[in-house]
CSV table of C-alpha atoms in Angstrom, one decimal:
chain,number,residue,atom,x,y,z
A,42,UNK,CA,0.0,0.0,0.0
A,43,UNK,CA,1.1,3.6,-1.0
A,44,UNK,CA,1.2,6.0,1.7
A,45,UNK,CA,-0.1,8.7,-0.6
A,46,UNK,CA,-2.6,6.8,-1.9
A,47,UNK,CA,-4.5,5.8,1.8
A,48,UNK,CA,-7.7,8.1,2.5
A,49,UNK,CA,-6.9,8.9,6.1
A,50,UNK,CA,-9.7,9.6,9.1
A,51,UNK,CA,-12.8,10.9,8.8
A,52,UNK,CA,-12.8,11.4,5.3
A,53,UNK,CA,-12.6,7.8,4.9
A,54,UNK,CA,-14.8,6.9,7.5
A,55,UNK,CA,-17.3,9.8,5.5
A,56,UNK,CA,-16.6,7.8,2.1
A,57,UNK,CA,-17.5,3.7,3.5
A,58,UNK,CA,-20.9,5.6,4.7
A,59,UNK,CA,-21.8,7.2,1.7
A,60,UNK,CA,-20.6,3.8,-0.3
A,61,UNK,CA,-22.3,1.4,2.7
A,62,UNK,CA,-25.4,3.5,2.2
A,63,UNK,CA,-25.4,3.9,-2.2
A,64,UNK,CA,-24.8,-0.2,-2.3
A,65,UNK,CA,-27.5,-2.0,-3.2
A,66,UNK,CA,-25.7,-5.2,-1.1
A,67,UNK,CA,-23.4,-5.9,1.3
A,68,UNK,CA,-19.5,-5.0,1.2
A,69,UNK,CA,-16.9,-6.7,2.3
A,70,UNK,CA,-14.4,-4.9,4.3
A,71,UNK,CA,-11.7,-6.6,2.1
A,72,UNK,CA,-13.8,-4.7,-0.2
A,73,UNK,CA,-14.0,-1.4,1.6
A,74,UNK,CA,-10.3,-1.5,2.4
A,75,UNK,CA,-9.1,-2.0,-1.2
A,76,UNK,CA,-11.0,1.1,-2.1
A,77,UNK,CA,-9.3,3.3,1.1
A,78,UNK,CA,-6.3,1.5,0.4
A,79,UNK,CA,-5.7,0.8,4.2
A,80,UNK,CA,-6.0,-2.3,6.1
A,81,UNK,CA,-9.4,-4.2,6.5
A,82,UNK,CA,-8.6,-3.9,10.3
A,83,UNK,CA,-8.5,-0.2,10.0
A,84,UNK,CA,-12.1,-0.6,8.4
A,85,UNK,CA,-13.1,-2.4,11.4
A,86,UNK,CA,-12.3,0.6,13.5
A,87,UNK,CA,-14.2,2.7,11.3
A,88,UNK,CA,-17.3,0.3,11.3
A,89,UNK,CA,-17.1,0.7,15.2
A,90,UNK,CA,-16.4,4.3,15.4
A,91,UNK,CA,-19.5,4.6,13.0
A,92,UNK,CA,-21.7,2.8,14.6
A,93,UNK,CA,-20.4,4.2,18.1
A,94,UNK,CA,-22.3,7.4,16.4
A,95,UNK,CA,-25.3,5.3,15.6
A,96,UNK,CA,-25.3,4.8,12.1
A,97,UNK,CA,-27.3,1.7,11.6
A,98,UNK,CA,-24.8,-0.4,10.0
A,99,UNK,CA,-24.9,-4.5,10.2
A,100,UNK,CA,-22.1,-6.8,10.1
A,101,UNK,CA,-23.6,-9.9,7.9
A,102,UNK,CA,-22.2,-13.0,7.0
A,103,UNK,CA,-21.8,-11.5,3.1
A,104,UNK,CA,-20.3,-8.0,4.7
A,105,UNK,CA,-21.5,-4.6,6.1
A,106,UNK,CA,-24.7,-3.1,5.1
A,107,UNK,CA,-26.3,0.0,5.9
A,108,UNK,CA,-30.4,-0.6,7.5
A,109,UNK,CA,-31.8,2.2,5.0
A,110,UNK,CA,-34.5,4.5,6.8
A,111,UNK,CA,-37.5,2.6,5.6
A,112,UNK,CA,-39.2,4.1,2.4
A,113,UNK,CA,-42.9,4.5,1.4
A,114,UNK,CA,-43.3,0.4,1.5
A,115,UNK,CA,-45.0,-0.6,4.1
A,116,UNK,CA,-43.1,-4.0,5.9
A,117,UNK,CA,-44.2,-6.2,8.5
A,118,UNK,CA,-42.1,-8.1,11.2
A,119,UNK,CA,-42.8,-11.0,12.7
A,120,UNK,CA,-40.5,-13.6,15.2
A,121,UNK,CA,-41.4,-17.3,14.9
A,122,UNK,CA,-39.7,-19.9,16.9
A,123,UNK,CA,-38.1,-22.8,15.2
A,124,UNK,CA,-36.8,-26.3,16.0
A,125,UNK,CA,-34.2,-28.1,13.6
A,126,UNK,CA,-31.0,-30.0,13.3
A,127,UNK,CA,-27.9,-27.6,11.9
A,128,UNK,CA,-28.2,-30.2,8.7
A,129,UNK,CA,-31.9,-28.5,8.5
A,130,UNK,CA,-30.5,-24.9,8.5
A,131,UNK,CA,-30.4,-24.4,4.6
A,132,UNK,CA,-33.7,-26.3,3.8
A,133,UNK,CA,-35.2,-23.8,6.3
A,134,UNK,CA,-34.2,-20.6,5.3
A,135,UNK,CA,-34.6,-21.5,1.7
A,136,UNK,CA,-38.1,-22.0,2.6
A,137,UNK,CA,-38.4,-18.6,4.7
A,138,UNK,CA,-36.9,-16.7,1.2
A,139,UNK,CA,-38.5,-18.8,-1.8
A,140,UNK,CA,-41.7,-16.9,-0.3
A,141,UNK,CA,-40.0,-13.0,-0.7
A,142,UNK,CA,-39.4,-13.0,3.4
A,143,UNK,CA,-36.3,-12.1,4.6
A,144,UNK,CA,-34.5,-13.8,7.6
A,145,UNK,CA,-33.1,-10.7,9.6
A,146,UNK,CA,-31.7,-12.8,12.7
A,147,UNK,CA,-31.3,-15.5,14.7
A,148,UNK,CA,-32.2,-15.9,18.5
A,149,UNK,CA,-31.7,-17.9,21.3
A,150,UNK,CA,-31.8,-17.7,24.8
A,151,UNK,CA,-29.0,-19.1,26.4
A,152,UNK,CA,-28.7,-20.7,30.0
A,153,UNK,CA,-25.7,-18.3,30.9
A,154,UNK,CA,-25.6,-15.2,29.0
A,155,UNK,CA,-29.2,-14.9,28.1
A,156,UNK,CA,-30.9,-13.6,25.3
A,157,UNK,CA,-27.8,-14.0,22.5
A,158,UNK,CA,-28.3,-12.6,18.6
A,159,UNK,CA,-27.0,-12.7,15.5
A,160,UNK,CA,-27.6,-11.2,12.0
A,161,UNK,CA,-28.6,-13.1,9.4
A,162,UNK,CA,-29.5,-10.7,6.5
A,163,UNK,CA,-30.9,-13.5,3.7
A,164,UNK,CA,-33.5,-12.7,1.6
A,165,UNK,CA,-32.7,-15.1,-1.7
A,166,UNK,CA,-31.0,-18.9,-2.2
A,167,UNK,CA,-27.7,-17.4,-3.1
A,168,UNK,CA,-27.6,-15.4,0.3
A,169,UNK,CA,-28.5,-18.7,1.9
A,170,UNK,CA,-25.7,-20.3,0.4
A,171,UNK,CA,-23.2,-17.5,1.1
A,172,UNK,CA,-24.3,-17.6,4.8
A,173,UNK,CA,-24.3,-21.6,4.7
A,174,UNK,CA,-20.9,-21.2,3.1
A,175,UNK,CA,-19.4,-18.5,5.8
A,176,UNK,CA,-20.2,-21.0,8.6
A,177,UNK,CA,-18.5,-24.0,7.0
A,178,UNK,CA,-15.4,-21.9,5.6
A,179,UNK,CA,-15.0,-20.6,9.4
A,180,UNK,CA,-15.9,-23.8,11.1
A,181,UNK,CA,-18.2,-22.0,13.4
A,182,UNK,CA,-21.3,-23.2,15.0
A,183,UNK,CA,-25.2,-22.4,14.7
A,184,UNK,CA,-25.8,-20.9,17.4
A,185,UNK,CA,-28.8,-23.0,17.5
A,186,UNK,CA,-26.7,-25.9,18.5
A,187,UNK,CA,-26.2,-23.9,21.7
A,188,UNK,CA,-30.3,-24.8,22.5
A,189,UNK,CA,-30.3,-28.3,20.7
A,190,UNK,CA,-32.1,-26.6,17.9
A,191,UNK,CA,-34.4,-24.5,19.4
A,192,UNK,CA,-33.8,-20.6,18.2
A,193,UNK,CA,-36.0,-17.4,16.8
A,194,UNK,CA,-36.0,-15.3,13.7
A,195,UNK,CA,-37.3,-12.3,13.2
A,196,UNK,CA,-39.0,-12.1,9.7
A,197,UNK,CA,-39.6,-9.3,7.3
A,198,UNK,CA,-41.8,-8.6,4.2
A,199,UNK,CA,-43.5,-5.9,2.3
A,200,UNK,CA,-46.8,-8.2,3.1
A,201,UNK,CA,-48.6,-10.0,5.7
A,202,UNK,CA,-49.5,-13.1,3.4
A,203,UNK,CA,-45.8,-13.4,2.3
A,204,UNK,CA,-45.2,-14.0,6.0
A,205,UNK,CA,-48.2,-16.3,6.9
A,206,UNK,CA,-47.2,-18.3,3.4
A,207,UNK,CA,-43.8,-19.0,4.8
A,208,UNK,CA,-45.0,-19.7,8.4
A,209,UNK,CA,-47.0,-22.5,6.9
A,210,UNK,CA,-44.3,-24.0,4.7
A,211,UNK,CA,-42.0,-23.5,8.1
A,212,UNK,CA,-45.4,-25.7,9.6
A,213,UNK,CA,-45.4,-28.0,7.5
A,214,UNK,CA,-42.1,-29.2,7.2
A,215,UNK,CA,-42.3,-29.6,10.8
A,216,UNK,CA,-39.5,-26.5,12.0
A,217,UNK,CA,-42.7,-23.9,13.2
A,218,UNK,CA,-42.8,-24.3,17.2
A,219,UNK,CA,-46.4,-23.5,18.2
């Protein structure tokens, strides 16, 4: 890296908001840090420091992303609790997305440090499989492993049928808790 090349401070930090918020999907801060031509540590900092001033930024499994204020589109929210094996995971979220929901997170309530969550961020198959793939590239666990498959997600989409539509595929392949 170029000393003279690096864009230093705030001006940077200015820069991966107005690019984090202009992207229509995630970026990586591999990404983010060959466009500042700086570390992607030093991006880290900056993701901190920005959201330390409460910009809504997400770290997801495909890279940061900017929660845009929500437009004229009405959504709707709902958390549903789920049962599965960590074999299951992909068959259920492809289920959640093939109906236009997105998965925002996952939940669980843990015996020792309570309520725990985690992004999730998938709204199509190839999302799923990039989130799928992050786990197995990382060798990390589902954090659904930590309740023996028990866990929450809190659903979004622009209509309440989308959400009942996946709540009965969820149902009947036997993941909905009720």
């Amino acid at each position: 890296m170029k000393e003279e090349k690096k864009i230093l401070g705030e001006k940077r930090r200015q820069f991966i908001l107005q690019w984090l918020k202009e992207s229509g999907r995630p970026l990586t801060g591999a990404e983010l840090a060959a466009k500042t031509n700086v570390s992607r540590q030093v991006i880290v900092q900056d993701i901190s420091l920005l959201k330390a001033r409460n910009e809504p930024i997400i770290a997801t499994s495909q890279g940061y992303l900017y929660l845009k204020t929500p437009t004229a589109n009405k959504t709707y929210t709902r958390v549903v609790a789920c049962f599965h094996t960590p074999e299951q995971t992909k068959e259920e979220l492809y289920l959640i997305v093939d109906h236009g929901v997105t998965v925002k997170d996952v939940k669980i309530e843990h015996p020792v440090y309570g309520d725990l969550t985690a992004s999730v961020m998938v709204s199509n198959r190839r999302e799923v499989d990039q989130f799928i793939q992050k786990i197995k590239e990382t060798n990390s666990s589902y954090l659904l492993q930590l309740t023996d498959g028990t866990h929450l997600h809190t659903l979004e989409a622009d209509s309440i049928a989308k959400l009942d539509a996946a709540c009965l595929a969820l149902q009947q392949a036997g993941f909905l808790i009720e």
